[in-house]
mmCIF file with all atom_site columns, C-alpha atoms and ligand atoms in Angstrom:
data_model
loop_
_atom_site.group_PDB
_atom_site.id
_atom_site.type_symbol
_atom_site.label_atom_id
_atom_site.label_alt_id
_atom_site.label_comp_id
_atom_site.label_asym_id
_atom_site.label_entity_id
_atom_site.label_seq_id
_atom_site.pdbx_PDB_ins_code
_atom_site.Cartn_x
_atom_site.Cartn_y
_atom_site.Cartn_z
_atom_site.occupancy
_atom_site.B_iso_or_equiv
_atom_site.pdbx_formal_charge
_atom_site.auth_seq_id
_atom_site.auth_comp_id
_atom_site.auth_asym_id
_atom_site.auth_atom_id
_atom_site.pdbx_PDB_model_num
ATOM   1   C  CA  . UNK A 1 1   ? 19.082 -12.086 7.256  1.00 97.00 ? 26  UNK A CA  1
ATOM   2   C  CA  . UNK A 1 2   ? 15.752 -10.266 7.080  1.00 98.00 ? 27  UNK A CA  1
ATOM   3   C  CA  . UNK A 1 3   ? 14.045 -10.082 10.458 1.00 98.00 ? 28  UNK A CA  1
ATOM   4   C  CA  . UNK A 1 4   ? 10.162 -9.386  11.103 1.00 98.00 ? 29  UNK A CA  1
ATOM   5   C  CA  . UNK A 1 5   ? 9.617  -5.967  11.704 1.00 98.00 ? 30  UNK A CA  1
ATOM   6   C  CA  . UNK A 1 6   ? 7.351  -5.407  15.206 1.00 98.00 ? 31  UNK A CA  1
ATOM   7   C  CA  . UNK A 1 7   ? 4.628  -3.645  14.163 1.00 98.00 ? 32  UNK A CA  1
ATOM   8   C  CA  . UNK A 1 8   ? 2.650  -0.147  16.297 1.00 97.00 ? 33  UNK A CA  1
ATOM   9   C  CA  . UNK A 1 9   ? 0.808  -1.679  19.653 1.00 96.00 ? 34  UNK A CA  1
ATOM   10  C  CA  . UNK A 1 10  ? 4.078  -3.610  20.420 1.00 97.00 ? 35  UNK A CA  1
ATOM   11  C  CA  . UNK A 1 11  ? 5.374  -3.634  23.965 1.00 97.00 ? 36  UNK A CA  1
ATOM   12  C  CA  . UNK A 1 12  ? 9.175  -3.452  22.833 1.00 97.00 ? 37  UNK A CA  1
ATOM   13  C  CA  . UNK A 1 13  ? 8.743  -0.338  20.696 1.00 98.00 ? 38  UNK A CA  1
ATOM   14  C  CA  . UNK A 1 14  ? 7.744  1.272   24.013 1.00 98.00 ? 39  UNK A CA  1
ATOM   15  C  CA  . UNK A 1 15  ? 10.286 -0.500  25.690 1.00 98.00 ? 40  UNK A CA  1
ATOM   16  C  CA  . UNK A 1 16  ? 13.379 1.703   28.090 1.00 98.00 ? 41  UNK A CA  1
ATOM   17  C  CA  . UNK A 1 17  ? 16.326 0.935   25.823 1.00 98.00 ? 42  UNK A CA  1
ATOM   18  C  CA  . UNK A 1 18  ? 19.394 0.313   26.667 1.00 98.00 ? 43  UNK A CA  1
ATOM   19  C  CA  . UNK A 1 19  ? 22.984 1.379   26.102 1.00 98.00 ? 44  UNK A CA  1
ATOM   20  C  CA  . UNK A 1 20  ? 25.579 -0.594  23.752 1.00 98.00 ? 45  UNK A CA  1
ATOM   21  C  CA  . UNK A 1 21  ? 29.011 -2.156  24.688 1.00 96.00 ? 46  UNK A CA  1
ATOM   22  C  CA  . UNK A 1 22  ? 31.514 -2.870  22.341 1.00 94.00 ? 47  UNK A CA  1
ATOM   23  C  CA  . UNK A 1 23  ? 31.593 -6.594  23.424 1.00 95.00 ? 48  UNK A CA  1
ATOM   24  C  CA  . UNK A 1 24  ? 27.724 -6.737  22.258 1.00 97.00 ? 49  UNK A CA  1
ATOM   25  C  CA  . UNK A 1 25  ? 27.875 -9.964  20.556 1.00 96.00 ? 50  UNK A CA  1
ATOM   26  C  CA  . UNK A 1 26  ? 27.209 -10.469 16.792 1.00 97.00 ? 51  UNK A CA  1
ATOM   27  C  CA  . UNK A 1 27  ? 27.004 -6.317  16.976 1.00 97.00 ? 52  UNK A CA  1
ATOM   28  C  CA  . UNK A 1 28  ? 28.461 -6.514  13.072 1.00 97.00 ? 53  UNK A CA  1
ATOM   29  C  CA  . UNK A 1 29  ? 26.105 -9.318  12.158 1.00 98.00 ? 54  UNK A CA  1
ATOM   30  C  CA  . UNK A 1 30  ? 22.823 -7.466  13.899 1.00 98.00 ? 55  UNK A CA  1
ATOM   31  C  CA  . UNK A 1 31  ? 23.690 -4.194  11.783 1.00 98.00 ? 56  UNK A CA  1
ATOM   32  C  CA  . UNK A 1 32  ? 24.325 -5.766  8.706  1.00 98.00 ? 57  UNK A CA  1
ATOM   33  C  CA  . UNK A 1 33  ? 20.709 -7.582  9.877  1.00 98.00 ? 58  UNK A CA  1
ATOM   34  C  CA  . UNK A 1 34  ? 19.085 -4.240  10.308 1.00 98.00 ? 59  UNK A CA  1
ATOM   35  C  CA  . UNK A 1 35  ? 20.117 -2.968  6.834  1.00 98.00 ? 60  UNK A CA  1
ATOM   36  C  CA  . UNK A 1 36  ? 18.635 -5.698  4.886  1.00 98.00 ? 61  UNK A CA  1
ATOM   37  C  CA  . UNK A 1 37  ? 15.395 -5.677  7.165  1.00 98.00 ? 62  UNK A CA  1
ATOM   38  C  CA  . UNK A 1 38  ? 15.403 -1.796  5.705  1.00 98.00 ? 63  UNK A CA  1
ATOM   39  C  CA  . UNK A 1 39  ? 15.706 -2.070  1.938  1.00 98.00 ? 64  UNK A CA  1
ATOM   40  C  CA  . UNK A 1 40  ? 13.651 -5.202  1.709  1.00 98.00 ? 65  UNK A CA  1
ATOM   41  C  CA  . UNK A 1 41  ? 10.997 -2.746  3.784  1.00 98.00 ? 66  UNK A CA  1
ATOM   42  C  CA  . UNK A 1 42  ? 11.842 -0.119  1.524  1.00 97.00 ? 67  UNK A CA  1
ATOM   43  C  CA  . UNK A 1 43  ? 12.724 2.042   4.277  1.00 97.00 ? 68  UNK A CA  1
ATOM   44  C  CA  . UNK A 1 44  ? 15.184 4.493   4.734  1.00 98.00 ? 69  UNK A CA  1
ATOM   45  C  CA  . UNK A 1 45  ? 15.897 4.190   8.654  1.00 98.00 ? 70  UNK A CA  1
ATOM   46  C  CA  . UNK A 1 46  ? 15.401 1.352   11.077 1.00 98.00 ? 71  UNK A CA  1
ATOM   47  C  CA  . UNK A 1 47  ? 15.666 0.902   14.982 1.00 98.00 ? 72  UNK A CA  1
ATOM   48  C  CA  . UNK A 1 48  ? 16.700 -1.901  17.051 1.00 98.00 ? 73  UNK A CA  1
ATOM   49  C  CA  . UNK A 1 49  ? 13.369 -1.939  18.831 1.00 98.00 ? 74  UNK A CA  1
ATOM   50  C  CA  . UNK A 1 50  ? 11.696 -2.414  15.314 1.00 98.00 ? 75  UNK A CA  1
ATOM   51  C  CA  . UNK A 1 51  ? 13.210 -5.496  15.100 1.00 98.00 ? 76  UNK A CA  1
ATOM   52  C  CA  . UNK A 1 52  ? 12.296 -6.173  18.772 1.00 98.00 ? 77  UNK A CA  1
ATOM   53  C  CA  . UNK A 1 53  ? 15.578 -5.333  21.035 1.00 98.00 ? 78  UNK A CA  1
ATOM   54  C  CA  . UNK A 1 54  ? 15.216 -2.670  23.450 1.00 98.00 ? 79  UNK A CA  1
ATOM   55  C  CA  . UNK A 1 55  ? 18.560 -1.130  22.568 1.00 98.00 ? 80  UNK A CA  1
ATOM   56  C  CA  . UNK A 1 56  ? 20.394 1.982   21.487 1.00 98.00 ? 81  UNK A CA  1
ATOM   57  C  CA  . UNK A 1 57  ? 21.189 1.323   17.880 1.00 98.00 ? 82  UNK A CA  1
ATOM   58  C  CA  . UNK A 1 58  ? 19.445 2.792   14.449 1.00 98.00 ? 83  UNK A CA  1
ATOM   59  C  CA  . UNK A 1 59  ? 20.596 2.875   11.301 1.00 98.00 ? 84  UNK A CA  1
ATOM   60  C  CA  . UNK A 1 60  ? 20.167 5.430   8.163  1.00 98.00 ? 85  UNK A CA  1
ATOM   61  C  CA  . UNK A 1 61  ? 20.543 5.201   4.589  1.00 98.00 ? 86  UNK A CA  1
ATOM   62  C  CA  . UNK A 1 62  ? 19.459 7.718   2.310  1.00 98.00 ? 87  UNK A CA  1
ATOM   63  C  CA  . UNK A 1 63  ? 21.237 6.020   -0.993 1.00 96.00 ? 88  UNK A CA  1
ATOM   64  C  CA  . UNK A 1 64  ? 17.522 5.661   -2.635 1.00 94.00 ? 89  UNK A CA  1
ATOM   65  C  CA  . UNK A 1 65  ? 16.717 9.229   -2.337 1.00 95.00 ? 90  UNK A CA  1
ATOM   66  C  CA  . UNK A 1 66  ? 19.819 9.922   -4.591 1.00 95.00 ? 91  UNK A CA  1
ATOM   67  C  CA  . UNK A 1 67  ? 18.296 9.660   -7.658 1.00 93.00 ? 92  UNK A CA  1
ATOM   68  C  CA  . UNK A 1 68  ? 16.225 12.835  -7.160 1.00 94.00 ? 93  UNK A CA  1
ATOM   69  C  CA  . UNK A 1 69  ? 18.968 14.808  -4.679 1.00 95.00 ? 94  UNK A CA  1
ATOM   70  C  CA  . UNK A 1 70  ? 22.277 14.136  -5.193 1.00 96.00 ? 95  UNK A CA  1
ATOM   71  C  CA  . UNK A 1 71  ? 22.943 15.169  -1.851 1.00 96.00 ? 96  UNK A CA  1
ATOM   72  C  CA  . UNK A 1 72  ? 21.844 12.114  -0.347 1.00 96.00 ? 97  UNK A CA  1
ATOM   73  C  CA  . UNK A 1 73  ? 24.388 9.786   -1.973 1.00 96.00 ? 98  UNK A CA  1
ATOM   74  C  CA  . UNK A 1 74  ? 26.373 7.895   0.250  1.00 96.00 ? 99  UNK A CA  1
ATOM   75  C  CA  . UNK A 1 75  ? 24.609 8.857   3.332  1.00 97.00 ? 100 UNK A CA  1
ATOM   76  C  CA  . UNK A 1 76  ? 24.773 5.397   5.115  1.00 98.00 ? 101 UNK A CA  1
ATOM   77  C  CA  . UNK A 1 77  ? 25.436 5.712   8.901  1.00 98.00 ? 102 UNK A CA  1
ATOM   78  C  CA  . UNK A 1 78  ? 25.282 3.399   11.763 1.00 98.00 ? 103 UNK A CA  1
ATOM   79  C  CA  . UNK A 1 79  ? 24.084 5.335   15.357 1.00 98.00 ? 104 UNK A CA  1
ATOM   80  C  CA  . UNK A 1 80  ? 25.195 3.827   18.576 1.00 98.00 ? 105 UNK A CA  1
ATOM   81  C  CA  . UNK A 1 81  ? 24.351 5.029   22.171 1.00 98.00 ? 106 UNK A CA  1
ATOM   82  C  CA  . UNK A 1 82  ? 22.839 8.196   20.399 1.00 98.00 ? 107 UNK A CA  1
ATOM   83  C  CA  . UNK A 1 83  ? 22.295 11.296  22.272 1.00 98.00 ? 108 UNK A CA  1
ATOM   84  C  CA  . UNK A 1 84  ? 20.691 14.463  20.913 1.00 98.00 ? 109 UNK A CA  1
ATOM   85  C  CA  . UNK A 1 85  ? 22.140 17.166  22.472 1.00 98.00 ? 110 UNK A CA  1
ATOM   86  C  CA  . UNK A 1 86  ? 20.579 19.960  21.205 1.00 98.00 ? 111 UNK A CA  1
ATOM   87  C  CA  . UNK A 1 87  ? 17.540 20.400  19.299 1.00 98.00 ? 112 UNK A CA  1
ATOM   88  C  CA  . UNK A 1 88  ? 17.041 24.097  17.065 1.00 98.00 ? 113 UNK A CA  1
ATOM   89  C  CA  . UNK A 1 89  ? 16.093 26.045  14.316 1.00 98.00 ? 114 UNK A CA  1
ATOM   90  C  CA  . UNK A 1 90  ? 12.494 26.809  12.690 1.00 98.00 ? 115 UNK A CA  1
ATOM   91  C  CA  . UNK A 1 91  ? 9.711  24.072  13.251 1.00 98.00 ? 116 UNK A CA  1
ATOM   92  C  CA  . UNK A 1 92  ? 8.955  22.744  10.608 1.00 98.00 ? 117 UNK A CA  1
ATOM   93  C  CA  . UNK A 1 93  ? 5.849  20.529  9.722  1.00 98.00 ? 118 UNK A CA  1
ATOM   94  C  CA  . UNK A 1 94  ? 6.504  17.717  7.080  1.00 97.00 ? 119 UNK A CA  1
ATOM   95  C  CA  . UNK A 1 95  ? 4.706  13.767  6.316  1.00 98.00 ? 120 UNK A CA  1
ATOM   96  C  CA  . UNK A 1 96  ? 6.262  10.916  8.030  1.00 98.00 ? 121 UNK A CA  1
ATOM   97  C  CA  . UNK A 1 97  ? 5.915  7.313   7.861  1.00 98.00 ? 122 UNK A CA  1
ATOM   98  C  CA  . UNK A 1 98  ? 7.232  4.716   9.884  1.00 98.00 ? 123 UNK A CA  1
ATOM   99  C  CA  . UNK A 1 99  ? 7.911  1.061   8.729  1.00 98.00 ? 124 UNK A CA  1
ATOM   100 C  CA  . UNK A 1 100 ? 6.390  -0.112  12.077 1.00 98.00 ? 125 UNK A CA  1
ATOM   101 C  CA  . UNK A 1 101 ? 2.831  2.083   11.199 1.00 98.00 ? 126 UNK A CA  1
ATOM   102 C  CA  . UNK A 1 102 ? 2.561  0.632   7.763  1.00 97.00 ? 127 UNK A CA  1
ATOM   103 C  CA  . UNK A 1 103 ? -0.235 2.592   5.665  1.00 95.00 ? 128 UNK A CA  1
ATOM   104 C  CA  . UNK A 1 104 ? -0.245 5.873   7.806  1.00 97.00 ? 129 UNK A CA  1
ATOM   105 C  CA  . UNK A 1 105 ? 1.788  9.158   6.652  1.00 97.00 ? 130 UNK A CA  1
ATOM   106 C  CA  . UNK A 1 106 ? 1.222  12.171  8.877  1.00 97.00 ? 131 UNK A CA  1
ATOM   107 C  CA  . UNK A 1 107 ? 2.631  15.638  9.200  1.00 97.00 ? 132 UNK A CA  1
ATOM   108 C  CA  . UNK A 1 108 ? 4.952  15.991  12.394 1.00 98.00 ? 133 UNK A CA  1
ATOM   109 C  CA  . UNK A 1 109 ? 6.137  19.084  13.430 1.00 98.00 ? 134 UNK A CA  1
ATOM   110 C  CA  . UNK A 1 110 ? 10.278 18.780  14.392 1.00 98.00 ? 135 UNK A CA  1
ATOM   111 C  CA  . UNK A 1 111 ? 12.962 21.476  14.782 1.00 98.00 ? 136 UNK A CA  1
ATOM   112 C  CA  . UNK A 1 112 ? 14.834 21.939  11.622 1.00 98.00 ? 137 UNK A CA  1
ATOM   113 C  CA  . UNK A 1 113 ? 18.447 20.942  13.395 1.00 98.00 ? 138 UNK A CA  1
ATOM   114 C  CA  . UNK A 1 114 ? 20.090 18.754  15.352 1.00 98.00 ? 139 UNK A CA  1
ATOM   115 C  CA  . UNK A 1 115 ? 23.556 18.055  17.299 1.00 98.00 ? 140 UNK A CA  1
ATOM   116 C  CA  . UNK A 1 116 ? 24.098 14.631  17.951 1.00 98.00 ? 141 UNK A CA  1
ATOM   117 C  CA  . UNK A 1 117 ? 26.841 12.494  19.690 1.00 98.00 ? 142 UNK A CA  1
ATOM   118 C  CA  . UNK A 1 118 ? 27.017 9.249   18.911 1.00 98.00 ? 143 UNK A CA  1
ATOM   119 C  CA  . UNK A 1 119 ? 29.415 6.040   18.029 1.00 98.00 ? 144 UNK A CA  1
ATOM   120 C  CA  . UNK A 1 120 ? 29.467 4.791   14.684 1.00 98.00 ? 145 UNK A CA  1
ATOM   121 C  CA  . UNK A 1 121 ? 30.089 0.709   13.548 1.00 97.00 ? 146 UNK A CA  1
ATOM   122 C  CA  . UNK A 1 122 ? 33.639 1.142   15.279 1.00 96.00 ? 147 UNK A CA  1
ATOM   123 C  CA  . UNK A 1 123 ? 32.933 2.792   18.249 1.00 97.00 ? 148 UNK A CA  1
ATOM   124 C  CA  . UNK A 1 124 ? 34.440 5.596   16.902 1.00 98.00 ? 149 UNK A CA  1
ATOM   125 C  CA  . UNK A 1 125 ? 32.694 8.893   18.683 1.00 98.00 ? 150 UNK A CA  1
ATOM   126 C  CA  . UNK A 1 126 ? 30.960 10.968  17.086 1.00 98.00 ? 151 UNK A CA  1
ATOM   127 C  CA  . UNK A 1 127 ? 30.052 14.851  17.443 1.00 98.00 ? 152 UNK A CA  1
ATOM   128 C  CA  . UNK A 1 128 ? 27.806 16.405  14.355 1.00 98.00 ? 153 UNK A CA  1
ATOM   129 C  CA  . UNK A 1 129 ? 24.930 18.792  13.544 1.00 98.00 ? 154 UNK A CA  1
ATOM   130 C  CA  . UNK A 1 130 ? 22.331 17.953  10.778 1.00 98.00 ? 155 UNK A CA  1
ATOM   131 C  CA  . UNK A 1 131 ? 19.891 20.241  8.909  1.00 98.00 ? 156 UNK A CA  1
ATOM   132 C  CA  . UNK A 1 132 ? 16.551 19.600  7.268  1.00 97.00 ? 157 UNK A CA  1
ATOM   133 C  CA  . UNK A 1 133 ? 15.753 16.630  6.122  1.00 97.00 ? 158 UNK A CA  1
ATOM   134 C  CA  . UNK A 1 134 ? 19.112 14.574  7.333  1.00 98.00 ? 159 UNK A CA  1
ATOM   135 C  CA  . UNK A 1 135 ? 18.125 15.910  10.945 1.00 98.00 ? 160 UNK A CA  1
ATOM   136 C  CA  . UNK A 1 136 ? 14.822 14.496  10.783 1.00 98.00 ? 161 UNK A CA  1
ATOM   137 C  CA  . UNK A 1 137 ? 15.335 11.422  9.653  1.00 98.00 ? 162 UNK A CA  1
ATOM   138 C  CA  . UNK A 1 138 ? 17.338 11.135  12.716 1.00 98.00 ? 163 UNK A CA  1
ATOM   139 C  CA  . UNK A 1 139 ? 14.815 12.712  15.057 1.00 98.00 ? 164 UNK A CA  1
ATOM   140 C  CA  . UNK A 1 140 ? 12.564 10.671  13.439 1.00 98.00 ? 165 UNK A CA  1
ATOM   141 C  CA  . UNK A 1 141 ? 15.122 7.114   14.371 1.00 98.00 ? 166 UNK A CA  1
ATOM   142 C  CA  . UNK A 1 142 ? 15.964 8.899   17.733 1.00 98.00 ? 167 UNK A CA  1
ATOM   143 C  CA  . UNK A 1 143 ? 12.712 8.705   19.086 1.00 98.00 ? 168 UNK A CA  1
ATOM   144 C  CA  . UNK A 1 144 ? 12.264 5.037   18.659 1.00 98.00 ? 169 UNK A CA  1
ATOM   145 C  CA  . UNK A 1 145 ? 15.493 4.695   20.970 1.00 98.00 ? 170 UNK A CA  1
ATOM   146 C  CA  . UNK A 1 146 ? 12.891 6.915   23.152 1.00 98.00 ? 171 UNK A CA  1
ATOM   147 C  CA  . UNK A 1 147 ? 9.963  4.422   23.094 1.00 98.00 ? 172 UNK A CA  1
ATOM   148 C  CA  . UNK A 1 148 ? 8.580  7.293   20.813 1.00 98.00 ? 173 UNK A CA  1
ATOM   149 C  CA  . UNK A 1 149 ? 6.355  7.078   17.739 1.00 98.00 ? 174 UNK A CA  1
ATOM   150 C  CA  . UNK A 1 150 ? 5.827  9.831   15.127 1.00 98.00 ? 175 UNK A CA  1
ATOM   151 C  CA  . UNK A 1 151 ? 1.890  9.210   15.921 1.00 98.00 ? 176 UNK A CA  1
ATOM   152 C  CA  . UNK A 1 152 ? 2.441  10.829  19.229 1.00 98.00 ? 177 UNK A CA  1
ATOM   153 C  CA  . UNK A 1 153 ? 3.610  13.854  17.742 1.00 97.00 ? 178 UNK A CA  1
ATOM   154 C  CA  . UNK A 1 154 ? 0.170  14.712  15.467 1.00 97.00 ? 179 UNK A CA  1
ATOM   155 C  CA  . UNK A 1 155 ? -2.496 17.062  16.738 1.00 95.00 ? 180 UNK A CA  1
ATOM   156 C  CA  . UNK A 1 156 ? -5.539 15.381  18.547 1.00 95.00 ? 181 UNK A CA  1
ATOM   157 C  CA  . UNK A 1 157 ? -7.962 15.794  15.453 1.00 96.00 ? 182 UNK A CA  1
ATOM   158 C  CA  . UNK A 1 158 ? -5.468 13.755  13.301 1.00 96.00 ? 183 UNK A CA  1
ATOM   159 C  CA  . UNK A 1 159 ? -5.241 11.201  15.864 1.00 96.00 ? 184 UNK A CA  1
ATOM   160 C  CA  . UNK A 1 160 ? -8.617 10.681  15.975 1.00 96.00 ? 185 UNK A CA  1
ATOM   161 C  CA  . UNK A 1 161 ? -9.138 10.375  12.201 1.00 96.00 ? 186 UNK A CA  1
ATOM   162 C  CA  . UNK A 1 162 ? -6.270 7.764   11.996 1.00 97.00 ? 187 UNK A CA  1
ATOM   163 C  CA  . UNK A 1 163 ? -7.909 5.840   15.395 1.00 97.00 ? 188 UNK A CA  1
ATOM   164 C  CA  . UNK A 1 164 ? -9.328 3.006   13.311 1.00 97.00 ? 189 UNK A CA  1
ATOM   165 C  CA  . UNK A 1 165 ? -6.473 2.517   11.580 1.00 96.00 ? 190 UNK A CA  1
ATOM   166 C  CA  . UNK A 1 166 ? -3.598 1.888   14.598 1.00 97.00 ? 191 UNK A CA  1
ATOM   167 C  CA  . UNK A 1 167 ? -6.388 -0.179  16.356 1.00 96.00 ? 192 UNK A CA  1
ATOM   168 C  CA  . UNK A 1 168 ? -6.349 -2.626  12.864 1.00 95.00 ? 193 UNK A CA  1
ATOM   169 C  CA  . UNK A 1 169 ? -2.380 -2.503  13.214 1.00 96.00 ? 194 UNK A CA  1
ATOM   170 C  CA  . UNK A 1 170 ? -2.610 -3.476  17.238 1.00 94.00 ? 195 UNK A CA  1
ATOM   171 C  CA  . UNK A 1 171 ? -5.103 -6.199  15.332 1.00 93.00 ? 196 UNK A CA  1
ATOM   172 C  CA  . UNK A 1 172 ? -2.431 -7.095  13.569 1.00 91.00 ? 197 UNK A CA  1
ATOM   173 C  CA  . UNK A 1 173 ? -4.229 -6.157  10.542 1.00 92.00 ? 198 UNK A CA  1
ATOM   174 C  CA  . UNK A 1 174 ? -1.521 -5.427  8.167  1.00 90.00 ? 199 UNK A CA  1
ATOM   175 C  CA  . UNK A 1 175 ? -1.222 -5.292  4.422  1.00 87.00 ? 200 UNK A CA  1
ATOM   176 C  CA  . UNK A 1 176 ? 2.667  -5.018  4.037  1.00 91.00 ? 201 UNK A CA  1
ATOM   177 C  CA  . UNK A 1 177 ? 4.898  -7.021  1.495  1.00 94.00 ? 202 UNK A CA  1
ATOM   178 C  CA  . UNK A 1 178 ? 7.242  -6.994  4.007  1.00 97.00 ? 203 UNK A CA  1
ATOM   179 C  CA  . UNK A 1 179 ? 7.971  -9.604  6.986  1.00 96.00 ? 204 UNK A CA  1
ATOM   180 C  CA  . UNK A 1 180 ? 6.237  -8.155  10.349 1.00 96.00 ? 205 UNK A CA  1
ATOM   181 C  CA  . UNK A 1 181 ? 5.219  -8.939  14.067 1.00 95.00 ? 206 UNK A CA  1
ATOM   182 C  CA  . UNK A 1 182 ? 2.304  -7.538  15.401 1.00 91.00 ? 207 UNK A CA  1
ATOM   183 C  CA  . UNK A 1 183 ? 1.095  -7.884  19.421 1.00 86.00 ? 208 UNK A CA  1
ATOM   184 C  CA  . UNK A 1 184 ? -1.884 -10.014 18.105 1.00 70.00 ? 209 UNK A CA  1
ATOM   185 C  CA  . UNK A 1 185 ? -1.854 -12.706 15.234 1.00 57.00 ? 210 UNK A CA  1
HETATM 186 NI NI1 . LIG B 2 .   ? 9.961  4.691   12.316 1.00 75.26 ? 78  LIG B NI1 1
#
């Protein structure tokens, strides 16, 4: 099922998140939910609060990235109760996007690596360190599970040039083709 995605000015993507158990119900159902909310977004990560629950669950797939770096293939991973533990390597500035600050790409500056611990689909834990651009896609996912948004993370000047622009989205001025929920109708 395709669920509206909640769009920049909403309360729940500020929202403290919480943790997981493995009696959540529907948990399959709600991922398999998430997934389909991404690739009819065209997106390659999504966070529970996206969708409007405050709780500690993204989910990655970098399958449409493939085409142009092989590497990518097959990269489909479910994060549960994620917790970066350590954060390292060179800064590095690239553009991000978010599906929840449609029309806005800014360059965010994030350390090139990551360690991570985490439960996947099956509660299975996790332990793992990511480079580049499979780190922050994660940092990127992480952060909503933080109540943060990639527009936090730009200098002052660019915020100010891309004012207008959230202040339409908290408007709920949108031009998306995709389903979405915005703090104002
Ligand atoms: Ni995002």
């Amino acid at each position: 099922m395709i669920l509206p995605i909640y769009i920049y000015g909403h309360p729940v993507l500020r929202e403290e998140t919480k943790e997981i158990a493995p009696e959540y119900p529907d948990l399959k159902q709600l991922i398999e939910n998430m997934f389909e909310t991404m690739y009819n977004a065209e997106g390659i990560g999504l966070a529970a609060p996206q969708i409007g629950l405050p709780v500690r669950l993204f989910v990655i797939d970098l399958e449409p990235l493939a085409e142009d770096e092989p590497k990518y293939a097959g990269f489909r991973k479910v994060f549960i109760n994620a917790k970066i533990v350590e954060e390292f390597g060179n800064e590095v500035k690239m553009n991000e996007g978010c599906l929840s600050i449609p029309g806005i790409s800014e360059s965010v500056e994030r350390n090139s690596s990551i360690r991570i611990q985490y439960m996947d689909e099956n509660f299975v834990p996790h332990e793992e360190e990511y480079t580049d651009f499979f780190a922050r896609c994660i940092q990127h996912e992480y952060d909503h599970i933080e109540g943060i948004l990639f527009v936090d993370k730009i200098t002052p000047i660019r915020k100010q040039l891309i004012k207008s622009k959230l202040s339409n989205l908290i408007k709920g001025r949108t031009n998306c083709h995709y389903k979405v929920r915005a703090v104002k109708k």
